[in-house]
Amino acid sequence: MNDMAYQTLNPFTNELVASFPDATKEEVDDAIATAHDAFLSWRRAPISTRTPMLARAAELLRADRRRYAELLTLEMGKVIGEAEAEVDLSADILQYYADRGEELLKPEPVPVAYASEGQVQIVKEPLGVLLAVEPWNFPYYQVVRVAAPQLLAGNTILLKHASNVPRCAAVFDDLFERAGFPDGAFTNLYRPHTLTKYVINDPRVRGVALTGSEEAGAIIATYAATAIKKSTLELGGADPFVVLEDADIDKTVDWAVFGRHWNAGQVCVSAKRMIVVDEVFDEFLAKYRAGVAALQAGDPLDPKTTLAPLSSQDAADRLAEQVQVAVGGGAAAETVGPPVPSLGALFQPTILTGMVPGNPAYYQELFGPVSTIIRVKDEAEAIAVANDSPFGLGGSVFTGDPARGARVAREIDTGMVFVNHPTMVKADIPFGGVKHSGYGRELTNLGIQEFINKKVIDVVDIDAPF
Ligand code: NAP
């Protein structure tokens, strides 16, 4: 039983709750065939029949919010309040697309001057079966980010979720079925890595959306490129959190503590690198240390807990190794706050200072409650350090002058920058990055466009000149 890759293993108690066998090749073949058959009729379903199903899925999530939230906490350990917020966010995304289906998919006339005899328009057609490969850190939100827009568009989805959240993955088969989607519109499979290439190579599969690590992204994008299929990659990040001398330091520190520690620091857009100008560095560090020390590590189901365990003991061990590498490279590591209880995958919050580019951990993503705090002399150096990263996902600038914040934001080479807020995650703000954080966008109109055939139809007078 322990050899099965797909397992529910409570990261707070380390108890193995359930294991699930891998899907076989025959099951994968059946799933592709069913998804393709579903696509052939779903693509013709009027948008007005698709949108109520999305709205119904949102309603079902909200109606059973606590139960869905507890499943998140059980499988990957996030604190229950954040789990409930993830259920709400997922419902908001479904509702967003339910409310805007007609508008997002309506044909667009193309104003033409050179081809004035024709009536040119772009119609938005689905591509077919899509593969969604998703990570465990937001087990519902990540799936909904792809499924809601793409089901609305008329595509059908095969999900390969992370192996440590099998029950969260299974939620969606049930949810979409109860919401009225046809059989095959959405299918979760506990598929082994060895069958990924096989699925992507199937001619009925027309695209792949992956959220996860750089390593997985590079492998899966290579499969997609070799098969000449569209892919989107939402990968890791090392978001800069720039603090300028005119920032409100107390409020900035509150956001910094939250921005680094929500979801136990396991967020692609966590505030991973705090870049603080010299003038306010000492004040920021002292107050940040106090803020982190006040976090309450413990049972994620206890509403008083503000620091959750990591998703697994392996994740905690990996992070501890990275801290050792940073220290070996010359950084100072300071553990902060009272010792966390030695339970499950709880991790002692740590502050790293003295991180410099020659340190082997400097360019790594640290996925947990480890804060890198970098002193810079001024705004120009802050921008240079912010951009000295292989990643380019989100970022923040804290300043008392919003115009200055917007100007600095323009200088930061990432996909999203927020002034006076950690990188924000909302149903109606597009999401995505540049550089090693991947390519493509999710959410809003940008997200739905990723897997749509923007087909040109030009109705021309037969006597028009060539
Ligand atoms: P991961 O190891 O890359 O896993 C992500 C998904 O890819 C899982 O479903 C995993 O399945 C699958 N996978 C990995 N290698 C594969 C392969 N060779 N073939 C097929 N599937 C493969 O990432 P993670 O550790 O779960 O997630 C954390 C990473 O995701 C961090 O870097 C984080 O920053 C990033 N992330 C990015 C965003 C964003 O929107 N940019 C959002 C959230 C997370 P298994 O579980 O079976 O290995």
XYZ file of C-alpha atoms in Angstrom, residues 63-457:
395
model
C -22.687 25.619 0.261
C -20.203 23.093 1.613
C -17.349 25.484 2.347
C -16.208 23.974 5.628
C -16.090 20.385 4.355
C -14.116 21.368 1.275
C -11.776 23.477 3.404
C -11.111 20.638 5.850
C -10.006 18.426 2.983
C -7.382 21.005 1.984
C -6.123 21.198 5.564
C -6.023 17.426 5.886
C -4.053 16.800 2.690
C -1.590 19.685 2.524
C -1.796 21.283 5.948
C -2.880 24.893 5.347
C -4.607 26.643 8.250
C -8.346 26.307 8.150
C -9.083 30.023 7.681
C -6.859 30.099 4.602
C -8.465 26.887 3.381
C -11.888 28.519 3.614
C -10.536 31.554 1.769
C -9.291 29.243 -1.003
C -12.749 27.707 -1.345
C -14.215 31.231 -1.609
C -11.611 32.291 -4.177
C -12.302 29.202 -6.283
C -16.026 29.927 -6.166
C -15.356 33.550 -7.157
C -13.421 32.409 -10.236
C -16.208 30.063 -11.320
C -18.699 32.877 -10.800
C -16.507 35.347 -12.697
C -16.662 33.195 -15.819
C -20.337 32.351 -15.281
C -21.129 36.070 -15.288
C -19.021 36.996 -18.301
C -19.306 34.024 -20.656
C -21.187 35.742 -23.460
C -19.016 38.848 -23.333
C -15.690 36.941 -23.297
C -16.593 34.665 -26.176
C -18.502 36.979 -28.459
C -17.126 37.338 -31.995
C -15.065 40.464 -32.593
C -15.447 42.421 -35.806
C -12.090 43.394 -37.306
C -12.100 46.927 -38.682
C -10.388 46.725 -42.066
C -9.102 49.328 -44.484
C -7.052 47.221 -46.902
C -9.675 44.478 -47.251
C -12.700 46.703 -47.193
C -14.828 44.488 -49.437
C -15.000 41.807 -46.756
C -16.701 41.502 -43.381
C -13.939 40.224 -41.162
C -14.491 38.839 -37.698
C -12.669 36.750 -35.143
C -14.700 33.911 -33.693
C -13.482 32.171 -30.550
C -13.509 28.411 -30.806
C -12.273 25.810 -28.340
C -9.297 23.609 -29.244
C -10.259 20.241 -27.759
C -9.045 18.121 -24.877
C -6.576 19.927 -22.590
C -4.247 18.436 -20.024
C -3.971 20.373 -16.742
C -0.998 19.442 -14.513
C -1.391 21.110 -11.122
C 0.501 21.500 -7.817
C -0.535 20.835 -4.239
C -0.097 24.292 -2.711
C -3.559 25.550 -3.739
C -5.266 22.294 -4.644
C -8.629 23.863 -5.596
C -7.660 27.316 -6.808
C -5.038 25.997 -9.255
C -7.488 23.586 -10.866
C -10.259 26.169 -11.108
C -7.893 28.726 -12.658
C -7.691 26.475 -15.716
C -10.947 24.545 -15.593
C -13.396 27.448 -15.236
C -12.297 29.437 -18.300
C -11.566 26.413 -20.449
C -14.842 24.622 -19.731
C -16.580 27.894 -20.515
C -14.644 28.096 -23.785
C -15.895 24.638 -24.777
C -12.706 22.671 -24.149
C -12.655 19.530 -22.011
C -10.123 18.834 -19.276
C -7.975 15.934 -18.137
C -6.497 16.679 -14.706
C -3.216 15.329 -13.397
C -3.019 16.704 -9.880
C -0.109 16.475 -7.433
C 0.227 13.028 -5.894
C -0.175 14.308 -2.308
C -3.665 15.783 -2.842
C -5.659 12.896 -4.377
C -8.856 13.605 -2.465
C -8.805 17.285 -3.357
C -8.360 16.224 -6.984
C -11.347 13.890 -6.792
C -13.533 16.755 -5.539
C -13.710 18.148 -9.050
C -15.123 15.062 -10.792
C -17.948 15.143 -8.295
C -18.364 18.926 -8.290
C -18.568 19.309 -12.052
C -20.841 16.296 -12.394
C -23.247 17.700 -9.788
C -23.092 21.091 -11.499
C -24.447 19.449 -14.661
C -21.367 19.202 -16.885
C -21.517 16.233 -19.264
C -19.576 13.045 -18.665
C -16.002 13.560 -19.893
C -16.026 17.356 -19.659
C -13.687 17.055 -16.684
C -11.766 13.932 -15.659
C -9.287 13.475 -12.848
C -6.771 10.663 -13.237
C -4.109 9.449 -10.803
C -1.745 9.253 -13.712
C 1.913 8.315 -13.305
C 4.587 10.628 -14.761
C 5.525 7.901 -17.229
C 2.271 8.437 -19.143
C 2.532 12.235 -19.478
C 4.286 12.203 -22.823
C 1.865 9.580 -24.101
C -1.112 11.789 -23.248
C 0.444 14.911 -24.762
C 1.273 13.028 -27.968
C -2.319 11.898 -28.479
C -3.694 13.936 -31.408
C -6.978 14.509 -29.577
C -5.127 16.341 -26.794
C -4.590 19.890 -28.009
C -2.773 21.689 -25.222
C -1.275 21.496 -21.767
C -1.380 23.934 -18.867
C 1.152 23.276 -16.123
C 1.566 24.964 -12.770
C 4.525 23.731 -10.777
C 8.284 23.754 -10.575
C 10.765 24.807 -13.245
C 11.912 21.198 -13.581
C 8.431 19.844 -14.317
C 7.712 22.848 -16.541
C 10.778 22.277 -18.683
C 9.974 18.570 -19.126
C 6.324 19.056 -19.979
C 6.930 22.064 -22.237
C 9.470 19.955 -24.128
C 6.870 17.217 -24.655
C 4.369 19.845 -25.836
C 6.865 21.546 -28.145
C 7.911 18.235 -29.678
C 4.264 17.426 -30.350
C 3.710 21.041 -31.550
C 1.040 21.827 -29.013
C 0.250 24.964 -27.117
C 1.440 25.098 -23.492
C 1.239 27.537 -20.629
C 3.662 27.400 -17.717
C 3.002 28.932 -14.302
C 6.214 28.192 -12.429
C 8.111 29.236 -9.354
C 8.951 32.687 -8.113
C 11.189 34.651 -5.773
C 9.082 37.771 -5.511
C 10.883 40.956 -4.494
C 9.267 42.937 -1.675
C 10.853 46.368 -1.987
C 10.694 48.691 1.011
C 11.577 52.328 0.294
C 12.493 54.877 2.935
C 9.153 56.720 2.736
C 7.040 53.599 3.431
C 4.787 53.299 6.492
C 7.054 50.781 8.212
C 4.562 49.362 10.715
C 1.974 48.553 8.047
C 4.674 47.368 5.647
C 5.987 44.953 8.276
C 2.493 43.564 8.846
C 2.163 42.872 5.124
C 5.682 41.431 4.977
C 4.977 38.956 7.785
C 1.733 37.931 6.129
C 3.173 37.937 2.605
C 5.962 35.552 3.610
C 4.043 33.223 5.928
C 0.568 32.650 4.502
C 0.201 29.079 3.267
C 3.292 28.402 5.440
C 5.363 30.336 2.923
C 4.571 27.851 0.144
C 3.176 30.290 -2.380
C 4.669 30.949 -5.796
C 4.090 34.650 -5.061
C 5.259 34.685 -1.440
C 7.309 37.749 -0.523
C 10.518 35.720 -0.728
C 13.126 38.490 -1.010
C 12.694 41.563 1.152
C 14.805 44.328 -0.308
C 15.008 47.183 2.164
C 16.771 50.514 1.755
C 19.493 51.296 4.266
C 17.682 54.213 5.908
C 14.894 51.993 7.273
C 16.625 48.591 7.252
C 17.306 48.282 10.997
C 13.820 49.427 11.978
C 12.234 47.086 9.425
C 14.300 44.091 10.546
C 13.598 44.622 14.258
C 9.861 44.964 13.705
C 9.761 42.103 11.191
C 11.528 39.796 13.635
C 8.956 40.695 16.311
C 6.097 40.108 13.870
C 7.393 36.691 12.837
C 8.022 35.733 16.482
C 4.332 36.377 17.208
C 3.166 33.734 14.710
C 1.467 30.736 16.332
C 2.662 27.427 14.920
C 0.385 24.472 15.544
C -2.628 22.466 14.509
C -3.892 23.920 11.220
C -7.469 23.083 12.208
C -7.155 25.322 15.294
C -8.379 28.800 14.328
C -5.680 30.365 16.548
C -2.886 28.856 14.449
C -1.221 31.322 12.081
C 1.736 29.202 10.943
C 0.850 25.896 9.319
C 3.066 22.860 8.820
C 4.717 22.442 5.433
C 3.021 20.108 2.984
C 5.215 17.143 3.915
C 8.251 16.129 5.930
C 10.184 15.860 2.668
C 9.390 19.502 1.921
C 10.603 20.512 5.401
C 13.815 18.491 4.991
C 14.483 20.063 1.587
C 14.011 23.559 2.967
C 16.342 22.845 5.911
C 18.988 21.684 3.418
C 18.602 24.909 1.427
C 19.116 26.954 4.602
C 22.302 24.970 5.252
C 23.497 25.697 1.719
C 22.810 29.413 2.263
C 24.761 29.356 5.530
C 27.590 27.417 3.887
C 27.671 30.183 1.288
C 28.207 32.845 3.951
C 24.661 33.932 4.938
C 23.551 34.294 8.561
C 20.469 32.249 9.531
C 18.517 33.389 12.574
C 15.690 31.237 13.862
C 12.824 33.365 15.086
C 10.208 32.998 17.802
C 9.558 30.250 20.319
C 10.522 26.758 19.144
C 7.737 25.338 16.991
C 6.217 22.131 18.409
C 7.996 19.048 17.089
C 4.916 17.810 15.292
C 4.556 16.822 11.675
C 6.155 19.119 9.133
C 6.166 22.318 11.237
C 9.199 24.453 10.360
C 10.924 27.029 12.551
C 10.679 30.495 10.939
C 14.125 31.651 9.859
C 15.580 34.943 8.653
C 18.524 34.925 6.278
C 20.713 38.019 6.079
C 24.014 38.539 4.300
C 22.747 36.807 1.146
C 24.908 37.847 -1.815
C 24.886 36.745 -5.467
C 27.842 34.356 -5.007
C 25.874 32.333 -2.442
C 24.688 29.049 -4.036
C 21.206 29.557 -2.503
C 20.884 33.175 -3.670
C 18.948 32.398 -6.832
C 16.918 29.497 -5.420
C 13.244 29.559 -4.532
C 12.828 28.885 -0.791
C 9.389 27.320 -0.353
C 8.528 27.835 3.309
C 8.869 30.276 6.224
C 12.417 31.398 5.461
C 12.811 35.130 4.783
C 15.715 36.571 2.850
C 16.280 40.201 3.844
C 18.660 42.242 1.716
C 20.017 45.696 2.543
C 20.361 48.141 -0.370
C 21.503 51.732 -0.399
C 18.693 53.308 -2.400
C 15.823 52.887 -4.849
C 18.086 52.266 -7.841
C 19.918 49.453 -6.082
C 16.592 48.030 -4.873
C 15.400 47.796 -8.483
C 18.677 46.212 -9.590
C 18.488 43.570 -6.834
C 14.790 42.946 -7.507
C 15.641 42.176 -11.126
C 18.678 40.045 -10.307
C 16.694 36.803 -10.238
C 16.018 34.012 -12.692
C 12.337 34.357 -11.754
C 9.839 37.027 -12.766
C 6.473 36.239 -11.231
C 5.154 38.951 -8.879
C 6.522 41.636 -6.628
C 5.722 44.575 -4.391
C 6.900 48.098 -3.753
C 6.155 49.815 -0.460
C 6.296 53.598 -0.442
C 4.315 56.553 0.892
C 4.140 57.962 -2.634
C 1.829 55.952 -4.937
C 3.173 57.667 -8.070
C 6.713 56.701 -7.094
C 5.462 53.169 -6.430
C 3.911 52.940 -9.891
C 7.116 54.261 -11.458
C 9.287 51.721 -9.612
C 6.770 48.986 -10.490
C 7.405 49.724 -14.174
C 11.107 49.017 -13.611
C 10.576 45.576 -12.090
C 10.890 42.727 -14.587
C 8.027 40.473 -13.452
C 4.503 39.654 -14.599
C 2.739 41.418 -11.698
C 3.728 44.201 -9.305
C 1.601 45.553 -6.470
C 2.221 48.884 -4.772
C 1.746 48.763 -0.993
C 0.443 45.187 -1.025
C 1.990 41.725 -1.307
C 1.290 40.066 -4.666
C -2.482 39.755 -4.684
C -4.512 36.769 -5.818
C -8.059 37.616 -6.906
C -10.621 36.209 -9.333
C -10.534 39.324 -11.513
C -6.798 40.084 -11.731
C -4.745 38.222 -14.373
C -1.957 35.991 -13.094
C 1.354 34.947 -14.631
C 5.032 35.646 -14.978
C 8.067 36.043 -17.189
C 11.597 34.544 -17.253
C 11.816 31.215 -15.382
C 8.401 31.864 -13.832
C 6.937 30.696 -17.114
C 4.748 32.032 -19.871
C 1.080 32.590 -20.545
C -1.538 34.085 -18.268
C -4.362 32.651 -16.222
C -7.645 34.258 -15.091
C -9.786 36.985 -16.697
C -9.989 37.420 -20.444
C -6.252 36.728 -20.777
C -6.645 33.248 -19.273
C -9.510 32.097 -21.446
C -7.682 33.257 -24.592
C -4.773 30.844 -24.014
C -6.550 27.784 -25.383
C -8.919 29.354 -27.877
C -8.622 29.243 -31.636
C -9.077 32.882 -32.599
C -10.417 31.976 -35.988
C -10.682 34.611 -38.699
C -13.776 34.451 -40.858
